[in-house]
Coordinates of C-alpha atoms in Angstrom, one line a residue:
M285 CA -29.0 260.4 66.3
A286 CA -28.1 262.1 63.0
G287 CA -27.1 265.4 64.7
S288 CA -24.5 263.7 67.1
S289 CA -22.2 262.4 64.3
H290 CA -22.3 259.0 66.2
G291 CA -19.5 256.6 64.9
H292 CA -18.4 259.1 62.1
T293 CA -14.7 258.9 62.9
P294 CA -11.5 257.3 61.5
A295 CA -11.3 255.1 64.5
A296 CA -14.9 253.8 64.0
W297 CA -14.6 253.3 60.3
T298 CA -11.3 251.4 60.6
G299 CA -12.5 249.1 63.3
V300 CA -15.6 248.3 61.4
I301 CA -13.9 247.7 58.0
I302 CA -11.4 245.3 59.7
A303 CA -14.1 243.5 61.6
F304 CA -16.2 243.1 58.2
I305 CA -13.3 241.7 56.5
G306 CA -12.9 239.2 59.4
F307 CA -16.6 238.3 59.1
C308 CA -15.9 237.6 55.4
V309 CA -12.9 235.4 56.0
S310 CA -14.7 233.5 58.5
G311 CA -17.7 232.9 56.4
A312 CA -15.7 231.7 53.5
F313 CA -14.0 229.4 55.6
M314 CA -17.1 228.2 57.3
V315 CA -18.5 227.4 53.9
M316 CA -15.1 225.5 53.0
A317 CA -15.3 223.5 56.3
D318 CA -12.0 224.7 57.5
P319 CA -12.0 225.3 61.2
L320 CA -8.5 226.7 61.4
G321 CA -9.5 229.5 58.7
F322 CA -12.7 230.1 60.4
W323 CA -10.8 230.9 63.8
A324 CA -8.4 233.0 61.9
G325 CA -11.2 235.1 60.7
M326 CA -12.6 235.6 64.2
V327 CA -9.2 236.7 65.1
I328 CA -9.3 239.4 62.5
V329 CA -12.9 240.4 64.0
L330 CA -11.2 240.8 67.4
L331 CA -8.2 242.6 65.8
G332 CA -10.7 245.1 64.4
G333 CA -12.2 246.0 67.9
V334 CA -8.5 246.4 69.3
V335 CA -7.3 248.8 66.4
G336 CA -10.7 250.8 66.8
M337 CA -9.9 251.2 70.5
A338 CA -6.3 252.0 70.0
M339 CA -7.1 254.6 67.6
R340 CA -9.6 256.2 69.7
A341 CA -7.1 256.4 72.4
A342 CA -4.8 258.1 70.0
G343 CA -7.4 260.7 69.6
L344 CA -9.1 259.8 66.3
G345 CA -12.4 258.9 67.9
Q346 CA -15.4 260.8 68.9
P347 CA -14.6 263.2 71.7
K348 CA -16.4 262.9 74.9
T349 CA -18.7 265.9 75.3
G350 CA -20.7 265.4 78.3
T351 CA -20.4 263.2 81.5
A352 CA -23.3 261.7 83.3
S353 CA -22.9 262.7 86.8
V354 CA -25.2 262.3 89.9
S355 CA -26.2 265.6 91.1
T356 CA -27.0 266.3 94.6
P357 CA -30.4 268.1 95.2
P358 CA -30.1 272.0 96.1
V359 CA -29.8 272.8 99.8
R360 CA -32.7 274.5 101.2
E361 CA -32.3 277.4 103.8
A362 CA -34.4 277.7 106.8
V363 CA -37.1 280.3 106.9
G364 CA -35.7 283.7 108.0
A365 CA -32.0 282.9 107.5
E366 CA -29.9 285.7 106.3
S367 CA -26.8 285.4 104.4

């Protein structure tokens, strides 16, 4: 996994940092027994995901190197067939 640079992009770092801030806000308001503040923190968590996806769409994420596709088996020729 270390050789693939998984998640080492500006989009990933920004999304995770925003989500972490949202978790901290939600945790603080949960301790203070304030439901409105808790849900505001959860909105910040979701905002982190949206920002990360938007940045990835803008080209700041990990480039897609390979696609998994279903390959068809090779066609076998009949014995004695000439090409």
